[in-house]
Coordinates of C-alpha atoms in Angstrom, one line a residue:
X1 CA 73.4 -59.9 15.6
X2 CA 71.5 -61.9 12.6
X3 CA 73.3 -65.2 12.4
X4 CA 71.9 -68.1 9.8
X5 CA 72.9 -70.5 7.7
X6 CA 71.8 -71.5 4.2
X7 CA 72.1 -74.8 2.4
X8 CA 71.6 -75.7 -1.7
X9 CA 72.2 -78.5 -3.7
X10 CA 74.1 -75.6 -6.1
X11 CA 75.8 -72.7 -4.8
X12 CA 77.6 -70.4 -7.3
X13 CA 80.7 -69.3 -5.2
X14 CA 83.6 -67.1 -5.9
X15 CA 84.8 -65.1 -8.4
X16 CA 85.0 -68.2 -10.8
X17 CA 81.4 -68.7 -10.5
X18 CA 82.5 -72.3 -9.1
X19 CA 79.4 -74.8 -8.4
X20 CA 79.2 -76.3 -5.1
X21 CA 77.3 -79.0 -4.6
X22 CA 75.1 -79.5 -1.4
X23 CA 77.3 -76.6 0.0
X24 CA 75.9 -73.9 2.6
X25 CA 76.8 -70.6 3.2
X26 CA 76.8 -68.8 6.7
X27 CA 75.6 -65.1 6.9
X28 CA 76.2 -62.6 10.0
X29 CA 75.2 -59.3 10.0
X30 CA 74.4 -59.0 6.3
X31 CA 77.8 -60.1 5.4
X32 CA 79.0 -63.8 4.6
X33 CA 80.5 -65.1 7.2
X34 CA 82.0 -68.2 6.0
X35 CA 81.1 -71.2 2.6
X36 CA 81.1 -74.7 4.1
X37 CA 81.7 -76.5 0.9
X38 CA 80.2 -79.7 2.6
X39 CA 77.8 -80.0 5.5
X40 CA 80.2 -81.9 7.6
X41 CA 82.0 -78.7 7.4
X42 CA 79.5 -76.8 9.3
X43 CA 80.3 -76.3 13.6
X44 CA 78.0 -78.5 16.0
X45 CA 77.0 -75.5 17.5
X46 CA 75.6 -73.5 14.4
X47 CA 73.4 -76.6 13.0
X48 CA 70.2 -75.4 14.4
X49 CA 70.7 -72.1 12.4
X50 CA 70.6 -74.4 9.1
X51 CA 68.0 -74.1 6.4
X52 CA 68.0 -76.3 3.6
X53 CA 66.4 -74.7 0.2
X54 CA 66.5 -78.1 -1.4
X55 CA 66.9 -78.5 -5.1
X56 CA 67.7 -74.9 -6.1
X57 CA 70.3 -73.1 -7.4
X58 CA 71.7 -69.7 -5.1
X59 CA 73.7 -67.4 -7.0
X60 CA 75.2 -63.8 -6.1
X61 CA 72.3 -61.2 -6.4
X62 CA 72.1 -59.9 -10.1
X63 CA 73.3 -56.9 -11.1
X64 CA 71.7 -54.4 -13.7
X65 CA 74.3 -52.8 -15.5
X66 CA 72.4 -50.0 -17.8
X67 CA 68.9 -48.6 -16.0
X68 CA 67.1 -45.4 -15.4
X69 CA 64.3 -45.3 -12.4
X70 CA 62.1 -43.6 -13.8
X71 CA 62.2 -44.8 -17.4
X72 CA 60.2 -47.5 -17.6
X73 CA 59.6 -49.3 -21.3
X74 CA 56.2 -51.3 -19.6
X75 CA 54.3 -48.3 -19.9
X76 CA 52.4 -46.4 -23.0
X77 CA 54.1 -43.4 -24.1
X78 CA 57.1 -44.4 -21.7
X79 CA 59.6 -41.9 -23.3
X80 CA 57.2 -38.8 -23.6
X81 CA 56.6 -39.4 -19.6
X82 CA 60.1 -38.6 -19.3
X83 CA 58.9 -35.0 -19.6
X84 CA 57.0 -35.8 -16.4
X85 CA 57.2 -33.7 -12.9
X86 CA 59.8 -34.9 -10.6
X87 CA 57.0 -35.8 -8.3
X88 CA 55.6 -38.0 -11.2
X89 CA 58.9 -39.3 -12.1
X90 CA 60.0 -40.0 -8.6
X91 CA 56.7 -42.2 -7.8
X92 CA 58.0 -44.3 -11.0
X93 CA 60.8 -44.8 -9.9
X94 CA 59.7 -45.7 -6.1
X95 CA 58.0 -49.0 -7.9
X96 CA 60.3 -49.9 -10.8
X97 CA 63.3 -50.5 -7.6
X98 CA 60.9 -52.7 -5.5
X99 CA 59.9 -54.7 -8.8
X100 CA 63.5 -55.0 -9.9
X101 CA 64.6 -56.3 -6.2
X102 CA 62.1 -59.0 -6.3
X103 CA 63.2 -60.0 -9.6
X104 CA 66.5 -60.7 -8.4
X105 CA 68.4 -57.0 -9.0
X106 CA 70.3 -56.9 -5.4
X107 CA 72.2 -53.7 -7.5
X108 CA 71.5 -51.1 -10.4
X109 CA 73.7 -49.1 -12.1
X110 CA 71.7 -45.2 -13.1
X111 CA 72.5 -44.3 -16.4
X112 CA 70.9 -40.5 -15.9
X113 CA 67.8 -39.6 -14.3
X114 CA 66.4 -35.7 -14.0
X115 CA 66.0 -33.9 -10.8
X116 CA 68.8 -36.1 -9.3
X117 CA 66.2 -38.9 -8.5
X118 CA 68.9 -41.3 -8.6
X119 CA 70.9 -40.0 -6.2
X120 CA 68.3 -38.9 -3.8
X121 CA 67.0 -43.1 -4.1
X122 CA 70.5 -43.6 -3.3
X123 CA 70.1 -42.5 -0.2
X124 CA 67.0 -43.6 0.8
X125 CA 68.0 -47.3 0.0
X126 CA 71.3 -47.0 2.1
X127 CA 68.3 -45.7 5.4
X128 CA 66.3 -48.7 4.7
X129 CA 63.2 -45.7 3.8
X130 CA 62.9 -47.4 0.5
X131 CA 62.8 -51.3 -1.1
X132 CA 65.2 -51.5 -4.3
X133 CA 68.6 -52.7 -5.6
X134 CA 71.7 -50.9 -4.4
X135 CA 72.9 -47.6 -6.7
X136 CA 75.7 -46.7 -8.4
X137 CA 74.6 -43.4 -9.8
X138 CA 75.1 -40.8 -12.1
X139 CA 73.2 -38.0 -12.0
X140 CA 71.9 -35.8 -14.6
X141 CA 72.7 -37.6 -17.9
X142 CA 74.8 -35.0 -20.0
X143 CA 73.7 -34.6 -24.2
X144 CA 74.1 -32.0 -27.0
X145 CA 71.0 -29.4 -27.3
X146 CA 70.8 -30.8 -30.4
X147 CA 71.3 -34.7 -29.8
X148 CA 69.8 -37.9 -28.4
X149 CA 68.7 -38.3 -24.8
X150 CA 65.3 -38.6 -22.9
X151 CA 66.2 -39.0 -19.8
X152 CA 69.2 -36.2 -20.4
X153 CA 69.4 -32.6 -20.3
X154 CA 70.9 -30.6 -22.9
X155 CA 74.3 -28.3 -22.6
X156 CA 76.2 -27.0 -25.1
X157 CA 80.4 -26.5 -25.5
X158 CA 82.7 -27.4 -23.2
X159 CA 82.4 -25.1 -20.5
X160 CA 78.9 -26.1 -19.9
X161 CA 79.8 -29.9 -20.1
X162 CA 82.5 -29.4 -17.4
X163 CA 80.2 -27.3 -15.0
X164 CA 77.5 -29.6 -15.3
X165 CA 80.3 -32.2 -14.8
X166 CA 80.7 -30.8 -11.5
X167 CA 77.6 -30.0 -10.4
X168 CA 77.0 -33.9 -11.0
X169 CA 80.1 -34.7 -8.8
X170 CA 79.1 -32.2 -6.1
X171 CA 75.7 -34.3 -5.7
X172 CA 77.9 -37.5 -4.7
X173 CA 77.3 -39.5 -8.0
X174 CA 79.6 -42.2 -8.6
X175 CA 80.4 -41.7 -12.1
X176 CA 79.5 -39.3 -15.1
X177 CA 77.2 -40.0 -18.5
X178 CA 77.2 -38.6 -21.8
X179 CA 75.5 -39.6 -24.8
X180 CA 76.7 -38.4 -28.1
X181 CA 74.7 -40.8 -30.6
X182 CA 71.1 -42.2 -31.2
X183 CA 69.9 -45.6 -29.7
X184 CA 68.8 -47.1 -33.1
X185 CA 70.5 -45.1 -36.4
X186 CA 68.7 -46.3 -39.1
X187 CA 70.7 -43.9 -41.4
X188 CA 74.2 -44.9 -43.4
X189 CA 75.7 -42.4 -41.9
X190 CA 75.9 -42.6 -37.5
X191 CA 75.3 -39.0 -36.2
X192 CA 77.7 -38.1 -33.5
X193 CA 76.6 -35.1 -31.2
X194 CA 79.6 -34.5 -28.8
X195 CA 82.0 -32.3 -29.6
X196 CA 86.1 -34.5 -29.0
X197 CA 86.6 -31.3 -26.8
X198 CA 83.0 -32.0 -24.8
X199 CA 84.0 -35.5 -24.0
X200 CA 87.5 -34.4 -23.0
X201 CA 85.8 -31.9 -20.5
X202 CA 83.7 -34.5 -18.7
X203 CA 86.8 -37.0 -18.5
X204 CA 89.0 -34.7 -17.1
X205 CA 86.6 -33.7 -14.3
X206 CA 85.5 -37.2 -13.8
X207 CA 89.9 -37.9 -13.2
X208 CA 90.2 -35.3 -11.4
X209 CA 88.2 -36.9 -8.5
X210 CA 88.9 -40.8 -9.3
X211 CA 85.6 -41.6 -11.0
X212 CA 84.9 -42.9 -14.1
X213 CA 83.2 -42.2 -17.2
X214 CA 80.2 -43.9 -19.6
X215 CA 79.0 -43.0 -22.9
X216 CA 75.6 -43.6 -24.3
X217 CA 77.2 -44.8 -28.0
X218 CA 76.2 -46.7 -30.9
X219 CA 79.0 -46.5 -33.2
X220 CA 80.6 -44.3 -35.8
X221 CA 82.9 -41.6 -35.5
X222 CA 81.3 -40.9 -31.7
X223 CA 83.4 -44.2 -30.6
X224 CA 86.5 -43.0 -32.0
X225 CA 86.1 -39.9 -30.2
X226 CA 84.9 -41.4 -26.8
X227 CA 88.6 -43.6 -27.4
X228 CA 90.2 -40.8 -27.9
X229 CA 89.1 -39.1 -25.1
X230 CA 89.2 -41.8 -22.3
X231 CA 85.7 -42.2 -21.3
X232 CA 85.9 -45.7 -19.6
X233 CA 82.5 -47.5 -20.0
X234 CA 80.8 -47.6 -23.8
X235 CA 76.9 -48.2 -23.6
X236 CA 75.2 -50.3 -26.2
X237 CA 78.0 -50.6 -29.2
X238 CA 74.9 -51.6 -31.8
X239 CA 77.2 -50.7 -34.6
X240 CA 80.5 -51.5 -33.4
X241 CA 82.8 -52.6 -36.5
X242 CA 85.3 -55.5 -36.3
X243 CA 88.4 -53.0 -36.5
X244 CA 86.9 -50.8 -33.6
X245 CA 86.4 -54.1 -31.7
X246 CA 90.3 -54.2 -31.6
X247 CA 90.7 -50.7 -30.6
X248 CA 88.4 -51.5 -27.4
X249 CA 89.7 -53.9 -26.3
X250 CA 93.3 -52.6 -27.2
X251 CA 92.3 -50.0 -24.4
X252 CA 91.1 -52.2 -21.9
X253 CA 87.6 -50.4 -22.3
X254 CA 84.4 -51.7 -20.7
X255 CA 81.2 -52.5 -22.5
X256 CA 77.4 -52.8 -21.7
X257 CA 75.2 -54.5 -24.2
X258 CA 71.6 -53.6 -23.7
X259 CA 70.1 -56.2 -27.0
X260 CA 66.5 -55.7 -26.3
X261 CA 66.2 -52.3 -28.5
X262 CA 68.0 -54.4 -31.2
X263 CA 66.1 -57.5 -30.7
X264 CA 62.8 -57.2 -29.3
X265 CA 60.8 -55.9 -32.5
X266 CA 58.2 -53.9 -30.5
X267 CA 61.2 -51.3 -29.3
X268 CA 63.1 -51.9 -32.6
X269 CA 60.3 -50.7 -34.2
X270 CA 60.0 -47.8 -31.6
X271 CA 63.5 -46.4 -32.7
X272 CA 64.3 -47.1 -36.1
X273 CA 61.5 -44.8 -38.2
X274 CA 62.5 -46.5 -41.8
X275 CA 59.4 -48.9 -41.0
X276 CA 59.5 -52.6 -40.5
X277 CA 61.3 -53.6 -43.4
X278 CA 64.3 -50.9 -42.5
X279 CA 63.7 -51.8 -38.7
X280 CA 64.4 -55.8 -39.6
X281 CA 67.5 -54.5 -41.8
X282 CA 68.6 -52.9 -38.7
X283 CA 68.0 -55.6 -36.8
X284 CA 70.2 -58.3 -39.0
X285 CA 73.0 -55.0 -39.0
X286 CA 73.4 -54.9 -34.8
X287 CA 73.2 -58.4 -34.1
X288 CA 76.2 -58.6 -36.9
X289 CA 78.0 -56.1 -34.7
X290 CA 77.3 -57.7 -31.3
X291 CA 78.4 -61.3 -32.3
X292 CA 81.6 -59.5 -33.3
X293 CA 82.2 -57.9 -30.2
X294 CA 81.0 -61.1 -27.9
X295 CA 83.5 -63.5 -30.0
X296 CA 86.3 -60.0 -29.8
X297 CA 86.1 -61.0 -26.1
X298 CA 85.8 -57.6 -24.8
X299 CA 84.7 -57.2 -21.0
X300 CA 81.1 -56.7 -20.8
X301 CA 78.5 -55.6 -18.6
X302 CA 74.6 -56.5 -19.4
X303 CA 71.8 -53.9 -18.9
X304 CA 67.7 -53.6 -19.7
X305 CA 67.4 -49.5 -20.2
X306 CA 64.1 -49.3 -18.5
X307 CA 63.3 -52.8 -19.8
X308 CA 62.4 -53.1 -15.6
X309 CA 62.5 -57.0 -13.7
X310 CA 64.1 -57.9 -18.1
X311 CA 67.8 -59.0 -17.1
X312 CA 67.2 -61.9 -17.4
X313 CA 65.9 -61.7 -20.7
X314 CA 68.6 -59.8 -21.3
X315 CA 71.4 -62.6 -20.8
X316 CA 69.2 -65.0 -22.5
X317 CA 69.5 -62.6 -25.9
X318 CA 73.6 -62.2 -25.0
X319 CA 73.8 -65.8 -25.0
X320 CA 72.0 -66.2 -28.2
X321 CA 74.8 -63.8 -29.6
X322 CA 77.5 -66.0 -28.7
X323 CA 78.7 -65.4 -25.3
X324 CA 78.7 -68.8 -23.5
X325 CA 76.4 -69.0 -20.1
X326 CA 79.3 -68.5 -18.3
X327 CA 80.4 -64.9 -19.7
X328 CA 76.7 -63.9 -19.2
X329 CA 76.5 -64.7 -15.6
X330 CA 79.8 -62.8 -15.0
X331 CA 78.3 -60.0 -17.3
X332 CA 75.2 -59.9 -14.4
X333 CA 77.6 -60.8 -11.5
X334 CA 81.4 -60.7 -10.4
X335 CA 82.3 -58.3 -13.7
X336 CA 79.0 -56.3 -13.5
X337 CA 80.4 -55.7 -10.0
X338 CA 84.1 -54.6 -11.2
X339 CA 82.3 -52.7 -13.8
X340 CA 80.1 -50.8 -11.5
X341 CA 83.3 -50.3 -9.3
X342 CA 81.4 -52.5 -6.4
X343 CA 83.2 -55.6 -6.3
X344 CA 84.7 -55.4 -2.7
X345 CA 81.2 -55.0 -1.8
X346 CA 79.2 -57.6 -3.7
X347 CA 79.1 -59.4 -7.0
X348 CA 80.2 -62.9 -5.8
X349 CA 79.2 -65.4 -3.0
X350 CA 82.8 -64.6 -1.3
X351 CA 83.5 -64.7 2.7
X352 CA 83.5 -60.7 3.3
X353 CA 81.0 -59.4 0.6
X354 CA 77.3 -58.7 1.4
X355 CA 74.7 -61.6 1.3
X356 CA 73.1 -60.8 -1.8
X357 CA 71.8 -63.8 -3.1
X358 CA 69.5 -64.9 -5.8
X359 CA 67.6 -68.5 -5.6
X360 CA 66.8 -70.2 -8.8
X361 CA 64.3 -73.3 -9.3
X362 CA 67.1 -74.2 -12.3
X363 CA 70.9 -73.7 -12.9
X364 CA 72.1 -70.7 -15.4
X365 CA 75.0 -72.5 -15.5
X366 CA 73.5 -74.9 -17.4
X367 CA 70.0 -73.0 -18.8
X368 CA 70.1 -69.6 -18.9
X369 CA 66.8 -69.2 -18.9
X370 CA 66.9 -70.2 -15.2
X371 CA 67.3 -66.6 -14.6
X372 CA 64.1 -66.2 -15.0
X373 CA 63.1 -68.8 -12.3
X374 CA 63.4 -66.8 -8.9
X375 CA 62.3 -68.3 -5.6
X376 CA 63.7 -65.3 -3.5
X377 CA 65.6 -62.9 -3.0
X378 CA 68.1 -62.1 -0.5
X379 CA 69.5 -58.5 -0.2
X380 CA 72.3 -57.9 2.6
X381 CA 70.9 -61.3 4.5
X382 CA 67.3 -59.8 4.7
X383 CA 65.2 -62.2 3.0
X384 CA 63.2 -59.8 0.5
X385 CA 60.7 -62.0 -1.2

């Protein structure tokens, strides 16, 4: 039995993201025990198991709500290596989950990987045979033959949507991904590959066993259909319109904002083929749309797409669109966790969840950029880095 106690002059507690001041928090087995909100709280008897962290700032473990393992943007050529071998791919993804851990990413949510890589590092976390943040996985990421999707695989009508559907669900993953636009469209017109009836195919399978749904979607027509259809989760919203800001949130839909293709220039560029004057239109374009779904107060996750050990870059950009350092910590935290369906698990500095815990040298609270300041990282009260 592992049995400590830690002490900060800020701890982020609860699902309010409440600051405690010179508060400790007890850990046992992995799990938190108990939040002394004082230190005259704490028993006689445990007060040798105290250690004081001074002047930091612990916070719930962050969590990364749009990835892919072995997608990684750090690297030349990164979306032509997704045509890599599975042994290739799977080493890639064996180092972007250790770098994400010690970057403060206790949990990762797989938007797609091929060969099931995911799922099989899913397991392998859970042994303890491999460092990295927790899963929540998907599978093999579901496009058209004729549509957008490295790390997808292509299937055509709604029969082979459905059995791929299942094949995904048969593997274990916790939820199912389409994509039916591009990343950056850079066209007046936003192409939508799915079919209504193809989205309808994978909802109804995903139902049919209680998971949910995501969609890889900028915009257009392809978010009217993803409404329609009921997929749960909409990923990226780059060209989301004021009127379909209504309509999401109308639905009680989630979304993840992922604002590095849109605002870093070096992937803008990447995606958007008009050149840099077109790319920089684009560029004015989504962060017009995303200030109008942040201030539309729809609930949001926040991701880095292969932008690996970025999240906190990530938040900082969110905030810069409007959404107040509050929101983004919940968008990283406690409603990344309801989001990623794990919030009875972790996602808060709350008596029952696991100790996954993030120490900052600065408050986000106050500086977002703080993120960016780790110290260590705690991942089910092990003490990672």
């Amino acid at each position: 039995m592992e049995q400590y106690i830690v002490k900060a002059k800020n701890i982020i507690a609860g699902r309010k993201l409440q600051v405690l001041q010179n508060a400790a928090v007890e850990v046992k087995d992995g799990k938190i025990e108990e939040i002394y909100e004082s230190e005259t709280q704490i028993p006689e008897e445990l007060k040798d198991k105290v250690t004081d962290l001074g002047d930091v700032t612990l916070m719930p473990g962050m969590i990364d709500c749009h990835n892919h393992l072995a997608l990684d943007t750090r690297l030349e050529n990164h979306l032509i290596k997704m045509n890599d071998c599975e042994c290739e791919q799977t080493i890639r993804a064996l180092k972007t989950m250790k770098d994400d851990l010690e970057a403060g990413v206790t949990t990762s949510r797989c938007m797609g990987d091929r060969y099931y890589i995911d799922v099989t590092c899913k397991k392998a976390q859970q042994d303890g045979r491999i460092a990295g943040p927790k899963l929540v996985v998907s599978g093999i990421g579901m496009r058209a033959s004729h549509g957008h999707g490295y790390v997808g695989m292509p299937f055509d009508g709604p029969e082979q949507f459905r059995k791929q559907a299942r094949e995904n669900i048969a593997h274990g993953v916790d939820f199912l991904k389409v994509f039916t636009t591009k990343v950056i469209n850079a066209t007046p017109f936003i192409y939508h590959f799915m079919s209504p009836e193809e989205l309808k195919a994978v909802v109804q399978e995903a139902k049919s066993v209680g998971i949910t749904t995501a969609c890889h979607c900028s915009g257009g027509q392809g978010l009217e259909d993803c409404l329609e259809a009921g997929i749960d989760c909409l990923e990226h919203v780059y060209y989301i319109t004021p009127e379909q800001v209504e309509r999401v949130k109308k639905a009680d839909k989630w979304v993840v904002y992922t604002p590095s293709y849109a605002l870093n220039d070096t992937l803008l560029f990447k995606f958007s083929p008009q050149g840099r004057e077109g790319s920089l239109k684009e560029k004015e374009i989504i962060c017009r749309c995303l200030e109008g779904a942040i201030s539309g107060g729809l609930k949001f996750g926040i991701g880095t797409d292969g932008i690996h050990t970025g999240l906190p870059q990530e938040a900082e950009y969110i905030a810069s669109l409007g959404a107040s350092n509050e929101q983004v910590l919940a968008g990283i935290t406690v409603n990344a966790a309801k989001l990623c369906g794990v919030d009875d698990k972790t996602g808060a500095i709350e008596k029952g969840l696991a100790a996954d815990f993030v120490v900052l040298a600065g408050n986000p609270l106050k500086d977002i950029s703080a993120l960016k300041q780790v110290r260590s990282v705690y991942q089910d009260g092990k003490k990672i880095r």
